[in-house]
């Protein structure tokens, strides 16, 4: 029961952190309209609040999973371990974003620095971080690219509905960056697979690898939808095809749902399995 609760809280944490960081990066890179900037600020605050709530709840669940005893060993495992350090970074980044977006003078670059604090947590805690610091940095880069993609999709979906006249220009700006950033996401993901999967192990198809294969299959589905959007829907959208815009909004929704499935699978993967066992 506690493991299931831990996985659910971890999925919420991933959703909060990636959305929070993604909204900031989308504002920084895609030059949205002023109305969309205000919307991104609201969504960033909500994602930051979700991150803070998930951090607090996750700490409490970890305390219970360790036995729930108020002793020095449990306190050290919860607060001074790599998990505690990662939680502290996520909380710090979320708190700064929660208040930074309220300041009219705050810049997207400044908020990106706050978001980087939260992303840095993945360099210190997680399966890749256990292997080494460089491997943790690869994981942090992977999370950063995934965050940008998630934030950009949310922004495009919202703008298609509320500012359709500017939707094509936003998609064009997204397409100009997506090949490089999503390409980086895929490369970092492949590196992580090579780092975490021991193909010399007998048998190498462990519970971790099977769960990872499910995650990769869902991620490939997202990439397939993204390729369809770029090759089949973006060209007619640039020509002013209203039907292409409506279809693109639907496929973006499908991408978001699949990314949600990736986050849930990742939470299950990191809660129930380990590549080091």
Short mmCIF file of C-alpha atoms in Angstrom, two decimals:
data_model
loop_
_atom_site.label_atom_id
_atom_site.label_comp_id
_atom_site.label_asym_id
_atom_site.label_seq_id
_atom_site.Cartn_x
_atom_site.Cartn_y
_atom_site.Cartn_z
CA UNK A 1 0.00 0.00 0.00
CA UNK A 2 2.78 2.43 0.92
CA UNK A 3 4.70 1.53 -2.24
CA UNK A 4 1.64 2.28 -4.37
CA UNK A 5 1.16 5.60 -2.56
CA UNK A 6 4.85 6.42 -3.06
CA UNK A 7 4.55 5.72 -6.80
CA UNK A 8 1.44 7.92 -7.06
CA UNK A 9 3.12 10.79 -5.21
CA UNK A 10 6.24 10.43 -7.35
CA UNK A 11 4.13 10.65 -10.53
CA UNK A 12 2.60 13.88 -9.20
CA UNK A 13 6.08 15.18 -8.38
CA UNK A 14 7.34 14.44 -11.88
CA UNK A 15 4.27 16.12 -13.36
CA UNK A 16 4.76 19.16 -11.14
CA UNK A 17 8.48 19.60 -11.75
CA UNK A 18 8.40 18.98 -15.51
CA UNK A 19 5.37 21.22 -16.03
CA UNK A 20 6.80 23.98 -13.85
CA UNK A 21 10.14 23.95 -15.65
CA UNK A 22 8.48 23.48 -19.04
CA UNK A 23 6.24 26.54 -18.70
CA UNK A 24 9.28 28.69 -17.85
CA UNK A 25 11.30 27.34 -20.78
CA UNK A 26 8.36 27.75 -23.17
CA UNK A 27 8.09 31.42 -22.26
CA UNK A 28 11.83 31.89 -22.63
CA UNK A 29 12.18 30.21 -26.04
CA UNK A 30 8.86 30.55 -27.90
CA UNK A 31 8.12 34.27 -27.47
CA UNK A 32 4.41 33.93 -26.66
CA UNK A 33 1.98 36.84 -26.71
CA UNK A 34 1.44 38.88 -23.55
CA UNK A 35 -1.85 37.11 -22.89
CA UNK A 36 -0.10 33.77 -23.14
CA UNK A 37 2.67 35.01 -20.81
CA UNK A 38 0.05 35.75 -18.14
CA UNK A 39 -1.41 32.27 -18.67
CA UNK A 40 2.04 30.68 -18.40
CA UNK A 41 2.64 32.57 -15.14
CA UNK A 42 -0.58 31.19 -13.67
CA UNK A 43 0.24 27.68 -14.81
CA UNK A 44 3.77 27.96 -13.43
CA UNK A 45 2.39 28.93 -10.02
CA UNK A 46 0.01 25.96 -10.06
CA UNK A 47 2.77 23.56 -11.09
CA UNK A 48 5.07 24.98 -8.40
CA UNK A 49 2.34 24.50 -5.79
CA UNK A 50 1.86 20.89 -6.97
CA UNK A 51 5.62 20.32 -6.73
CA UNK A 52 5.76 21.66 -3.17
CA UNK A 53 2.76 19.57 -2.10
CA UNK A 54 4.24 16.43 -3.70
CA UNK A 55 7.61 17.06 -2.01
CA UNK A 56 5.98 17.36 1.41
CA UNK A 57 3.76 14.34 0.90
CA UNK A 58 6.62 12.33 -0.59
CA UNK A 59 8.80 13.07 2.45
CA UNK A 60 6.02 11.90 4.77
CA UNK A 61 5.48 8.70 2.76
CA UNK A 62 9.23 7.99 2.77
CA UNK A 63 9.22 8.43 6.56
CA UNK A 64 6.42 5.86 6.83
CA UNK A 65 8.16 3.43 4.46
CA UNK A 66 11.26 3.57 6.66
CA UNK A 67 9.24 2.51 9.67
CA UNK A 68 7.81 5.79 10.90
CA UNK A 69 10.12 5.98 13.91
CA UNK A 70 11.21 9.38 15.19
CA UNK A 71 14.87 8.49 15.59
CA UNK A 72 18.17 9.82 14.27
CA UNK A 73 18.67 7.09 11.68
CA UNK A 74 15.27 7.66 10.07
CA UNK A 75 15.66 11.43 10.18
CA UNK A 76 19.06 11.17 8.52
CA UNK A 77 17.72 8.85 5.80
CA UNK A 78 14.85 11.22 5.06
CA UNK A 79 16.53 14.62 5.35
CA UNK A 80 20.28 14.31 4.80
CA UNK A 81 20.39 11.61 2.13
CA UNK A 82 20.49 12.20 -1.64
CA UNK A 83 16.69 11.94 -1.57
CA UNK A 84 16.53 14.72 1.00
CA UNK A 85 18.95 16.87 -1.01
CA UNK A 86 16.87 16.38 -4.18
CA UNK A 87 13.68 17.24 -2.32
CA UNK A 88 15.32 20.38 -0.96
CA UNK A 89 16.35 21.50 -4.46
CA UNK A 90 12.89 20.83 -5.85
CA UNK A 91 11.25 22.71 -2.99
CA UNK A 92 13.67 25.63 -3.33
CA UNK A 93 13.15 25.95 -7.07
CA UNK A 94 9.37 25.67 -6.72
CA UNK A 95 9.19 28.23 -3.91
CA UNK A 96 11.26 30.75 -5.86
CA UNK A 97 9.12 30.26 -8.96
CA UNK A 98 5.94 30.51 -6.93
CA UNK A 99 6.93 33.98 -5.78
CA UNK A 100 9.08 35.08 -8.76
CA UNK A 101 6.18 34.91 -11.22
CA UNK A 102 4.24 37.33 -9.03
CA UNK A 103 6.84 40.06 -9.64
CA UNK A 104 6.19 42.12 -12.80
CA UNK A 105 9.89 42.93 -13.04
CA UNK A 106 11.03 39.30 -12.98
CA UNK A 107 12.53 38.10 -16.26
CA UNK A 108 12.16 34.74 -18.01
CA UNK A 109 15.93 34.27 -17.69
CA UNK A 110 15.74 34.74 -13.93
CA UNK A 111 12.89 32.26 -13.67
CA UNK A 112 14.87 29.82 -15.83
CA UNK A 113 17.62 29.99 -13.21
CA UNK A 114 15.09 29.12 -10.53
CA UNK A 115 13.81 26.24 -12.66
CA UNK A 116 17.38 24.99 -13.08
CA UNK A 117 17.60 24.53 -9.31
CA UNK A 118 14.71 22.07 -9.43
CA UNK A 119 16.14 20.26 -12.46
CA UNK A 120 19.52 19.93 -10.69
CA UNK A 121 17.85 17.53 -8.25
CA UNK A 122 17.94 14.83 -10.94
CA UNK A 123 21.72 15.09 -11.08
CA UNK A 124 21.97 14.13 -7.39
CA UNK A 125 19.21 11.58 -6.97
CA UNK A 126 17.91 8.79 -9.17
CA UNK A 127 19.13 5.64 -10.86
CA UNK A 128 21.60 7.49 -13.09
CA UNK A 129 22.94 9.61 -10.22
CA UNK A 130 23.78 6.43 -8.29
CA UNK A 131 26.20 5.48 -11.08
CA UNK A 132 28.01 8.83 -11.02
CA UNK A 133 27.74 12.60 -11.21
CA UNK A 134 28.26 12.77 -14.99
CA UNK A 135 25.51 10.20 -15.47
CA UNK A 136 23.30 12.31 -13.21
CA UNK A 137 23.97 15.33 -15.41
CA UNK A 138 22.80 13.33 -18.44
CA UNK A 139 19.58 12.56 -16.56
CA UNK A 140 19.15 16.26 -15.73
CA UNK A 141 19.64 17.17 -19.40
CA UNK A 142 17.06 14.54 -20.37
CA UNK A 143 14.56 15.98 -17.89
CA UNK A 144 15.22 19.54 -19.12
CA UNK A 145 14.47 18.64 -22.75
CA UNK A 146 11.35 16.69 -21.71
CA UNK A 147 10.18 19.67 -19.64
CA UNK A 148 10.54 22.04 -22.59
CA UNK A 149 8.55 19.70 -24.81
CA UNK A 150 5.79 19.35 -22.22
CA UNK A 151 5.54 23.10 -21.60
CA UNK A 152 5.57 23.88 -25.33
CA UNK A 153 2.76 21.38 -26.00
CA UNK A 154 0.59 22.87 -23.27
CA UNK A 155 1.23 26.37 -24.64
CA UNK A 156 0.39 25.39 -28.23
CA UNK A 157 -2.78 23.61 -27.18
CA UNK A 158 -3.94 26.63 -25.19
CA UNK A 159 -3.08 29.15 -27.91
CA UNK A 160 -4.87 27.08 -30.58
CA UNK A 161 -8.05 27.44 -28.54
CA UNK A 162 -7.73 31.04 -27.34
CA UNK A 163 -5.59 32.84 -29.96
CA UNK A 164 -5.97 30.86 -33.20
CA UNK A 165 -4.71 33.75 -35.32
CA UNK A 166 -1.26 33.43 -33.74
CA UNK A 167 -1.22 29.64 -33.53
CA UNK A 168 0.59 29.02 -36.82
CA UNK A 169 3.42 31.39 -35.90
CA UNK A 170 3.85 29.66 -32.54
CA UNK A 171 3.94 26.23 -34.19
CA UNK A 172 6.57 27.52 -36.61
CA UNK A 173 8.77 28.73 -33.73
CA UNK A 174 8.26 25.40 -31.96
CA UNK A 175 9.21 23.42 -35.07
CA UNK A 176 12.42 25.43 -35.46
CA UNK A 177 13.57 24.34 -32.00
CA UNK A 178 11.94 20.94 -31.63
CA UNK A 179 14.27 18.97 -33.88
CA UNK A 180 17.31 19.96 -31.82
CA UNK A 181 15.76 19.75 -28.37
CA UNK A 182 13.75 16.58 -28.93
CA UNK A 183 16.79 15.12 -30.67
CA UNK A 184 18.80 15.91 -27.54
CA UNK A 185 16.07 14.29 -25.45
CA UNK A 186 16.31 11.08 -27.49
CA UNK A 187 20.12 11.01 -27.42
CA UNK A 188 20.19 11.54 -23.65
CA UNK A 189 17.57 8.80 -23.26
CA UNK A 190 19.65 6.34 -25.31
CA UNK A 191 22.75 7.17 -23.25
CA UNK A 192 20.79 6.52 -20.05
CA UNK A 193 19.62 3.14 -21.37
CA UNK A 194 23.23 2.17 -22.12
CA UNK A 195 24.27 3.36 -18.66
CA UNK A 196 21.52 1.63 -16.71
CA UNK A 197 20.97 -1.64 -18.59
CA UNK A 198 23.65 -4.29 -18.14
CA UNK A 199 23.39 -6.26 -21.39
CA UNK A 200 26.14 -8.63 -20.20
CA UNK A 201 24.01 -9.73 -17.28
CA UNK A 202 22.39 -13.15 -17.47
CA UNK A 203 19.48 -12.81 -17.65
CA UNK A 204 19.58 -9.16 -18.74
CA UNK A 205 15.78 -8.94 -19.14
CA UNK A 206 15.17 -8.03 -15.48
CA UNK A 207 11.94 -6.54 -14.06
CA UNK A 208 13.61 -3.14 -14.41
CA UNK A 209 14.35 -3.68 -18.09
CA UNK A 210 10.80 -4.90 -18.76
CA UNK A 211 9.34 -1.79 -17.09
CA UNK A 212 11.83 0.38 -18.98
CA UNK A 213 10.77 -1.25 -22.26
CA UNK A 214 7.16 -0.25 -21.58
CA UNK A 215 8.27 3.33 -20.92
CA UNK A 216 10.32 3.38 -24.13
CA UNK A 217 7.39 2.00 -26.15
CA UNK A 218 5.11 4.77 -24.90
CA UNK A 219 7.81 7.37 -25.57
CA UNK A 220 8.18 6.07 -29.15
CA UNK A 221 4.43 6.53 -29.59
CA UNK A 222 4.83 10.16 -28.54
CA UNK A 223 7.67 10.60 -31.04
CA UNK A 224 5.52 9.03 -33.75
CA UNK A 225 2.73 11.52 -33.09
CA UNK A 226 5.23 14.36 -33.08
CA UNK A 227 6.59 13.25 -36.45
CA UNK A 228 3.04 13.05 -37.84
CA UNK A 229 2.34 16.57 -36.61
CA UNK A 230 5.48 17.95 -38.22
CA UNK A 231 5.28 16.13 -41.55
CA UNK A 232 1.52 15.95 -42.19
CA UNK A 233 -0.17 18.73 -40.23
CA UNK A 234 2.33 21.58 -39.96
CA UNK A 235 2.64 22.28 -43.75
CA UNK A 236 -1.14 22.75 -44.32
CA UNK A 237 -1.35 24.72 -41.05
CA UNK A 238 1.23 27.16 -42.43
CA UNK A 239 -1.05 27.58 -45.47
CA UNK A 240 -3.97 28.61 -43.25
CA UNK A 241 -5.85 25.29 -43.18
CA UNK A 242 -8.31 25.53 -40.27
CA UNK A 243 -8.97 21.77 -40.29
CA UNK A 244 -5.23 21.10 -39.84
CA UNK A 245 -5.23 23.41 -36.81
CA UNK A 246 -8.12 21.52 -35.20
CA UNK A 247 -6.50 18.17 -35.95
CA UNK A 248 -3.16 19.37 -34.56
CA UNK A 249 -4.85 20.41 -31.32
CA UNK A 250 -6.30 16.91 -30.99
CA UNK A 251 -2.96 15.22 -31.63
CA UNK A 252 -1.26 17.56 -29.15
CA UNK A 253 -3.82 16.44 -26.56
CA UNK A 254 -2.95 12.83 -27.38
CA UNK A 255 0.77 13.62 -26.98
CA UNK A 256 0.12 15.14 -23.55
CA UNK A 257 -1.83 12.09 -22.44
CA UNK A 258 0.95 9.79 -23.61
CA UNK A 259 3.57 11.90 -21.82
CA UNK A 260 1.42 11.55 -18.70
CA UNK A 261 1.58 7.78 -19.19
CA UNK A 262 5.38 8.03 -19.48
CA UNK A 263 5.54 9.90 -16.16
CA UNK A 264 3.33 7.31 -14.45
CA UNK A 265 5.44 4.48 -15.86
CA UNK A 266 8.61 6.23 -14.71
CA UNK A 267 7.18 6.61 -11.20
CA UNK A 268 6.35 2.89 -11.09
CA UNK A 269 9.78 2.04 -12.54
CA UNK A 270 11.67 4.07 -9.92
CA UNK A 271 9.50 2.90 -7.01
CA UNK A 272 9.30 -0.84 -7.60
CA UNK A 273 12.46 -1.70 -9.57
CA UNK A 274 16.14 -0.80 -9.75
CA UNK A 275 18.82 -1.46 -12.37
CA UNK A 276 21.29 -2.07 -9.54
CA UNK A 277 19.52 -5.12 -8.10
#
